[in-house]
JSON list of C-alpha atoms in Angstrom, two decimals:
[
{"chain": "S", "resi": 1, "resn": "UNK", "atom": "CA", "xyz": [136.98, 36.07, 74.60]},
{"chain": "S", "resi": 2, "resn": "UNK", "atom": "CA", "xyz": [137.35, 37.41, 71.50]},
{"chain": "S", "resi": 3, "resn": "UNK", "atom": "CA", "xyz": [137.67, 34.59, 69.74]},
{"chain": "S", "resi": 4, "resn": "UNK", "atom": "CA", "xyz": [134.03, 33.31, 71.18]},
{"chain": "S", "resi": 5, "resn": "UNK", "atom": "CA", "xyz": [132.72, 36.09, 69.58]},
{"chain": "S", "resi": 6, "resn": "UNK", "atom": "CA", "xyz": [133.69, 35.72, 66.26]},
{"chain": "S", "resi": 7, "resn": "UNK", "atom": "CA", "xyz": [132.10, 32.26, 66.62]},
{"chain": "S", "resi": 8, "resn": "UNK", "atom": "CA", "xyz": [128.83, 33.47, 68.10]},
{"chain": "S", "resi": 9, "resn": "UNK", "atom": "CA", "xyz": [128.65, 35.91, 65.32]},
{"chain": "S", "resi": 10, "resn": "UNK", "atom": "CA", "xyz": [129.21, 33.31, 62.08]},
{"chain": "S", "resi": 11, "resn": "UNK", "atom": "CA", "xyz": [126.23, 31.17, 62.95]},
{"chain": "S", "resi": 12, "resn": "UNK", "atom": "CA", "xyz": [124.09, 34.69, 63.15]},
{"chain": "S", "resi": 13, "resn": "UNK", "atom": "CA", "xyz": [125.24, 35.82, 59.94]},
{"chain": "S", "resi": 14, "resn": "UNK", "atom": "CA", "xyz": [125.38, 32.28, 58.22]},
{"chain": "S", "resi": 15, "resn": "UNK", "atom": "CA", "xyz": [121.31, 32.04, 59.30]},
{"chain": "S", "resi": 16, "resn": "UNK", "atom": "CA", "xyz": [120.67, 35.52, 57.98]},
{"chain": "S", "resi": 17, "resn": "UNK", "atom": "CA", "xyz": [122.52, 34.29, 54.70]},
{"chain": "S", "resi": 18, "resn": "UNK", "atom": "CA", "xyz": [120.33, 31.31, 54.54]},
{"chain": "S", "resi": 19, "resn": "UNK", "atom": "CA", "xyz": [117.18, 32.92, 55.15]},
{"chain": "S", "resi": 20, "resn": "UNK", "atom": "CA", "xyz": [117.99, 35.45, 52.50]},
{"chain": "S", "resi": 21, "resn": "UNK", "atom": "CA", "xyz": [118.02, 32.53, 50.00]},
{"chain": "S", "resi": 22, "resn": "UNK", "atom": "CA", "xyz": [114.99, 30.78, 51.37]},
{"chain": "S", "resi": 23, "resn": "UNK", "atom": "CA", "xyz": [113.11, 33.92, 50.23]},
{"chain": "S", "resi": 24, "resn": "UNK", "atom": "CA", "xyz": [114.44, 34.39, 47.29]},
{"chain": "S", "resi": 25, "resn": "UNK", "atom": "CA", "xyz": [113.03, 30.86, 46.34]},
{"chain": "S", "resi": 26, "resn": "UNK", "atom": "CA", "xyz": [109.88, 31.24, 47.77]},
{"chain": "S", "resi": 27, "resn": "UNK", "atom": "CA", "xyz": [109.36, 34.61, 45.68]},
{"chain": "S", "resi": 28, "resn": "UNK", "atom": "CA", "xyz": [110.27, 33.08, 42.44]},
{"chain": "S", "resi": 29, "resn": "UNK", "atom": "CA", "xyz": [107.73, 31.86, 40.19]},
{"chain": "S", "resi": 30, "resn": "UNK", "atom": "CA", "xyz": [107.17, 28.65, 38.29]},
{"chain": "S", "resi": 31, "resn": "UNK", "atom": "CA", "xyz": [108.07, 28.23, 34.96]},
{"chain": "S", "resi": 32, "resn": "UNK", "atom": "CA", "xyz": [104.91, 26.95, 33.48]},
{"chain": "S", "resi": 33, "resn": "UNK", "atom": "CA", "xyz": [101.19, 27.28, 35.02]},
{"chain": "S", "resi": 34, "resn": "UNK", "atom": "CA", "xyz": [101.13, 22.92, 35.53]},
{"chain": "S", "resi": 35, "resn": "UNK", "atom": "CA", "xyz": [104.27, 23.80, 37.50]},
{"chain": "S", "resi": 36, "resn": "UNK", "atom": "CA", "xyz": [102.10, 26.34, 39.51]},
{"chain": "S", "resi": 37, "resn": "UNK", "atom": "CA", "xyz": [99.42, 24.03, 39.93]},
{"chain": "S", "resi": 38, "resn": "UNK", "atom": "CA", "xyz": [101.76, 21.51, 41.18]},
{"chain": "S", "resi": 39, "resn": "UNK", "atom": "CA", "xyz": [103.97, 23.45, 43.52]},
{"chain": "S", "resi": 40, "resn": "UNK", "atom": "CA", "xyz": [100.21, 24.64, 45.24]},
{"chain": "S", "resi": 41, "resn": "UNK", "atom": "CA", "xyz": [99.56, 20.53, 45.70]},
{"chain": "S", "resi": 42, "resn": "UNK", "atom": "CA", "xyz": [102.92, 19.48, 46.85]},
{"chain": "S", "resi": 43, "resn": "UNK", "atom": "CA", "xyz": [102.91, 22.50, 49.23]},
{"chain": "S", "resi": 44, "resn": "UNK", "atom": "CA", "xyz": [99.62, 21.70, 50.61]},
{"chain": "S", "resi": 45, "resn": "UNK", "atom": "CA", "xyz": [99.57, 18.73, 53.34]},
{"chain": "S", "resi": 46, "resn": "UNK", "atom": "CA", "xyz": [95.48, 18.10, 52.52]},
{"chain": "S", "resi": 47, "resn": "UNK", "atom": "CA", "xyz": [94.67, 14.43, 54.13]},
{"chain": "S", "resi": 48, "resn": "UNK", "atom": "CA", "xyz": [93.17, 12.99, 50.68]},
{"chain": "S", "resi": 49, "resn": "UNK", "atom": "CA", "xyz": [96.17, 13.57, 48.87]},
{"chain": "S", "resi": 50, "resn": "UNK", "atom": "CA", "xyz": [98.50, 11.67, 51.23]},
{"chain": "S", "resi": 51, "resn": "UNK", "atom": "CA", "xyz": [95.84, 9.41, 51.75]},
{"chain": "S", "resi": 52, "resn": "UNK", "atom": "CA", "xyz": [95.89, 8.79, 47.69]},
{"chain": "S", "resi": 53, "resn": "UNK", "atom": "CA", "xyz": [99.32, 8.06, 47.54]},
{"chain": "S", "resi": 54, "resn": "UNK", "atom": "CA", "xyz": [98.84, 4.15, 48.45]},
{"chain": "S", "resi": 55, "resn": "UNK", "atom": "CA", "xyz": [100.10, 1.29, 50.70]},
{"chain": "S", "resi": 56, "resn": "UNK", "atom": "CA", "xyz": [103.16, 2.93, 51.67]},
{"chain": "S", "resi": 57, "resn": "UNK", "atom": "CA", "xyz": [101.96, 5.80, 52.81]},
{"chain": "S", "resi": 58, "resn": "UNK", "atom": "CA", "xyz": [99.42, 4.08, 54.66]},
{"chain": "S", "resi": 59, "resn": "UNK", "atom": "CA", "xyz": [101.33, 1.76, 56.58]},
{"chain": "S", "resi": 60, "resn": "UNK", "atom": "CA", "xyz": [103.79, 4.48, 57.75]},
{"chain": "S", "resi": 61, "resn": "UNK", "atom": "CA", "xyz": [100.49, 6.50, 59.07]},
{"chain": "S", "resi": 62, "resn": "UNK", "atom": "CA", "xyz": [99.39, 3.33, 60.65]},
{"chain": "S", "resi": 63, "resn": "UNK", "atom": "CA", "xyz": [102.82, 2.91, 62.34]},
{"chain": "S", "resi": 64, "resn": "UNK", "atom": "CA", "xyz": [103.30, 6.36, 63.13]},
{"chain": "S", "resi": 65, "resn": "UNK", "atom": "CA", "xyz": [99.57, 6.55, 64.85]},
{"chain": "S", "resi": 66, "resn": "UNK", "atom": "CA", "xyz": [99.86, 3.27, 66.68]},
{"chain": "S", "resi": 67, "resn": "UNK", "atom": "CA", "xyz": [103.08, 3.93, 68.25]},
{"chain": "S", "resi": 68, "resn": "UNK", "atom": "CA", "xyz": [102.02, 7.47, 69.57]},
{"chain": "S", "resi": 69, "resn": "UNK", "atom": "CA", "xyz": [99.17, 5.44, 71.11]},
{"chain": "S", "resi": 70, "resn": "UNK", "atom": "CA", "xyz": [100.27, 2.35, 72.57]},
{"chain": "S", "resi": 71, "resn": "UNK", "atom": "CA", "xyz": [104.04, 3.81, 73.39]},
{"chain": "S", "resi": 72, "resn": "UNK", "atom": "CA", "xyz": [105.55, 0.68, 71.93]},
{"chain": "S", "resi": 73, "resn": "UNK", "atom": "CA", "xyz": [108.43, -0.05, 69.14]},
{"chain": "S", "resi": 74, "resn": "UNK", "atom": "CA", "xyz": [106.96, -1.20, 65.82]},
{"chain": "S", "resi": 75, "resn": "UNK", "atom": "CA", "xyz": [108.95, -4.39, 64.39]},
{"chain": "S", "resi": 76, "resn": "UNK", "atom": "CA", "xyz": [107.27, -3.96, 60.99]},
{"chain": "S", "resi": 77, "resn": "UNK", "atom": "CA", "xyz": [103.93, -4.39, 58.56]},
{"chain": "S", "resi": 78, "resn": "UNK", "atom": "CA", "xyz": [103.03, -8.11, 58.13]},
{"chain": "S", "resi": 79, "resn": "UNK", "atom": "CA", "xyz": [100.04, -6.41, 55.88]},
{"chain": "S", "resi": 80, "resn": "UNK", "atom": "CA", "xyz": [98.41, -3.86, 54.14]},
{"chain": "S", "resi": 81, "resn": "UNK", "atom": "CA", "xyz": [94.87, -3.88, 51.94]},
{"chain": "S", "resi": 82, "resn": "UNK", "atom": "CA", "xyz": [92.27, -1.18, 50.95]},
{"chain": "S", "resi": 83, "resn": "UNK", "atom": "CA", "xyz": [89.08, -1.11, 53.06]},
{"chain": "S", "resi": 84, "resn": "UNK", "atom": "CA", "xyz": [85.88, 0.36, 52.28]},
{"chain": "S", "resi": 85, "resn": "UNK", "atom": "CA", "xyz": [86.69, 3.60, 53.51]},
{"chain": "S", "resi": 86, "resn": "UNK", "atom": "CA", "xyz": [90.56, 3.73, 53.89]},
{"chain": "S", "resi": 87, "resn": "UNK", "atom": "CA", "xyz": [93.26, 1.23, 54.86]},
{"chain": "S", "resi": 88, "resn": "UNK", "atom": "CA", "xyz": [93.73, -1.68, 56.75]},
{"chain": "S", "resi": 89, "resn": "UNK", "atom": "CA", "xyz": [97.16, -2.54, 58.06]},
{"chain": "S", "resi": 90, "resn": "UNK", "atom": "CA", "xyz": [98.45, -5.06, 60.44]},
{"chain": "S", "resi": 91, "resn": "UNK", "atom": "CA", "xyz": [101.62, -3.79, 62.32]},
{"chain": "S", "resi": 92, "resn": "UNK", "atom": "CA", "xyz": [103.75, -5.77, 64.64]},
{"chain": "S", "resi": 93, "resn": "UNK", "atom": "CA", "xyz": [104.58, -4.26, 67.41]},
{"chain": "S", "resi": 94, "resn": "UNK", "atom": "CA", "xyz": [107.31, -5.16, 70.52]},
{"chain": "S", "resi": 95, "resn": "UNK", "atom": "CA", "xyz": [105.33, -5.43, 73.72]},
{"chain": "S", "resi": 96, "resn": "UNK", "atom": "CA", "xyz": [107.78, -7.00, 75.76]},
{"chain": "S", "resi": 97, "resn": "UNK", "atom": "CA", "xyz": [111.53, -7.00, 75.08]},
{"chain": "S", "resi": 98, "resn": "UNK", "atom": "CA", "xyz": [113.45, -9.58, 76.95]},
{"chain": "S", "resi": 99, "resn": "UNK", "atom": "CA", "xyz": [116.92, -11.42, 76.62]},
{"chain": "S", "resi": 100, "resn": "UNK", "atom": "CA", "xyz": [117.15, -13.21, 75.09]},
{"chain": "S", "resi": 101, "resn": "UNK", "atom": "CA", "xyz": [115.55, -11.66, 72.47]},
{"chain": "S", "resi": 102, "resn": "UNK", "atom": "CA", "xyz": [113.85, -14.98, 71.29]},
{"chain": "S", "resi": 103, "resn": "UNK", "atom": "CA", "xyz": [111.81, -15.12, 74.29]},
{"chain": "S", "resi": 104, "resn": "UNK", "atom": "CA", "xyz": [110.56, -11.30, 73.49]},
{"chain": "S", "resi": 105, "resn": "UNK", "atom": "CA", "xyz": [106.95, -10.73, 72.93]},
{"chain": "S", "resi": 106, "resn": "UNK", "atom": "CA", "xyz": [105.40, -9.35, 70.37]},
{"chain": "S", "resi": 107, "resn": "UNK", "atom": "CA", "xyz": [101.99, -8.50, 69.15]},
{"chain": "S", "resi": 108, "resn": "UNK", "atom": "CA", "xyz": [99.94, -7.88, 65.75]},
{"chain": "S", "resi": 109, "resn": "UNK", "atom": "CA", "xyz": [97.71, -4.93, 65.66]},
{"chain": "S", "resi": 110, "resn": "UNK", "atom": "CA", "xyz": [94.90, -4.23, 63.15]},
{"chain": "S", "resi": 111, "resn": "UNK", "atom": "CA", "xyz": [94.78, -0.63, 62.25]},
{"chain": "S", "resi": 112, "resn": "UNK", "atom": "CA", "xyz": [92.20, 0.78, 60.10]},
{"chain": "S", "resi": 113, "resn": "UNK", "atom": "CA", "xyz": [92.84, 4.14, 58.90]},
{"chain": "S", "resi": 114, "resn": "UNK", "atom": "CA", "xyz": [89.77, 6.25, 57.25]},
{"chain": "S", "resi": 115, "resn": "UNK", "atom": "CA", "xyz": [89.70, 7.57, 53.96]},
{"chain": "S", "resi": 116, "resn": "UNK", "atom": "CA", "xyz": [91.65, 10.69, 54.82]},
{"chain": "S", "resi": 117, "resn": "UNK", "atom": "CA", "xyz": [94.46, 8.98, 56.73]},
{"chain": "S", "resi": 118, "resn": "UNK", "atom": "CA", "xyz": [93.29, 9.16, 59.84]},
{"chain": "S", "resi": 119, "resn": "UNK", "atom": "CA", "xyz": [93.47, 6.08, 62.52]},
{"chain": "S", "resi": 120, "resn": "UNK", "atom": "CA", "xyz": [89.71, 5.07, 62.90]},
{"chain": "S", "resi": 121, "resn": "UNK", "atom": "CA", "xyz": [90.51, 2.20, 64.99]},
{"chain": "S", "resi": 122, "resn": "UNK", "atom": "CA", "xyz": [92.70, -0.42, 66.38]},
{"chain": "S", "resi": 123, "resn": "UNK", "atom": "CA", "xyz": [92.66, -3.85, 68.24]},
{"chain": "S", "resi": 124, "resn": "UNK", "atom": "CA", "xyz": [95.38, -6.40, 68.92]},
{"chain": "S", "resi": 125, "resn": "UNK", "atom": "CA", "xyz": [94.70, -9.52, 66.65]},
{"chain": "S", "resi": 126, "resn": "UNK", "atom": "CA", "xyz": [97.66, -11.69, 67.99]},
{"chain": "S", "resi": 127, "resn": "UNK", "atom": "CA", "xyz": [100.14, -11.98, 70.70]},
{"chain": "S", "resi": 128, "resn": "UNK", "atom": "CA", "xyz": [103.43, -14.30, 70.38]},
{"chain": "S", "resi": 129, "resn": "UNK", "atom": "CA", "xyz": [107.14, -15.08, 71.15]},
{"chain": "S", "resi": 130, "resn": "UNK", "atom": "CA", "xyz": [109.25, -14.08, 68.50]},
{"chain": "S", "resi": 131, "resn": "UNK", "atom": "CA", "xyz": [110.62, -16.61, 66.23]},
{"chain": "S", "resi": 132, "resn": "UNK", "atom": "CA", "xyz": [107.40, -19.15, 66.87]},
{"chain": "S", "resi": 133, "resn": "UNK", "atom": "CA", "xyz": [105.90, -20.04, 63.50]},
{"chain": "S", "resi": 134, "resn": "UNK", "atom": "CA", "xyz": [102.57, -19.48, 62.59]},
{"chain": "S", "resi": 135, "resn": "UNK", "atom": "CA", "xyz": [101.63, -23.67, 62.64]}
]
C-alpha cells in the first residue's frame, strides 16, 4: 500500500512541475516585436490563414471533413487545384473492403472546400475495384 502511494503521488507532482513550466513560457515575452506579431498569428487558428497555407493543407481538410461525413477510410488524394473560391480536391475513399483486397471497392469524391477551409460540398465522381486501370 504504501508503495501505491508513492506512485499516485509522482504523477501529481510531475503535472504540477510541468504546469509550472508551461506558465513560465507563456509569461515570457518575445524577443523582438515581428516575433510578437508572429507568435499572435501562429497562436491564432483564424480559417484564412490555414486556408492560405496551400494544397497540403487543403487536401488534409478535405480528408479530414469527408471522412467525418461519409464514415469511410480515405486511401489518398488523386488531386488537388484552386477553385474560384477555395479548393477542389478529389479524395479516394474505401467504400467496401473485401478479401481479397483486389476485389475491394473504392470510390473518388470531389470535395470543394470554400475560401476559409470549410467543406462547401461533395459528390462521388467515380466508383471502382481497386487495381482496374483507368482505360
Amino acid at each position: 500500500m504504501p508503495e501505491q502511494r508513492e506512485q499516485r503521488a509522482r504523477p501529481a507532482a510531475t503535472s504540477a512541475q510541468s504546469a509550472a513550466k508551461t506558465a513560465s513560457r507563456s509569461t515570457s515575452k518575445p524577443a523582438s516585436k515581428s516575433a510578437a506579431k508572429g507568435a499572435t498569428r501562429s497562436g491564432s487558428t483564424s480559417a484564412s490563414a490555414t486556408a492560405s497555407k496551400g494544397p497540403e493543407e487543403a487536401a488534409r481538410r478535405a480528408s479530414r471533413s469527408l471522412t467525418r461525413l461519409i464514415g469511410h477510410e480515405t486511401e489518398g488524394i488523386s488531386a488537388v487545384r484552386r477553385a474560384e473560391n477555395g479548393w477542389r480536391v478529389h479524395v479516394d475513399v474505401l467504400e467496401v473492403p473485401r478479401i481479397p483486397d483486389t476485389t475491394s471497392l473504392l470510390a473518388t469524391y470531389e470535395v470543394e472546400l470554400d475560401s476559409k477551409g470549410h467543406l462547401a460540398q461533395y459528390r462521388r465522381i467515380r466508383r471502382y475495384r481497386r487495381g482496374a486501370s483507368d482505360d
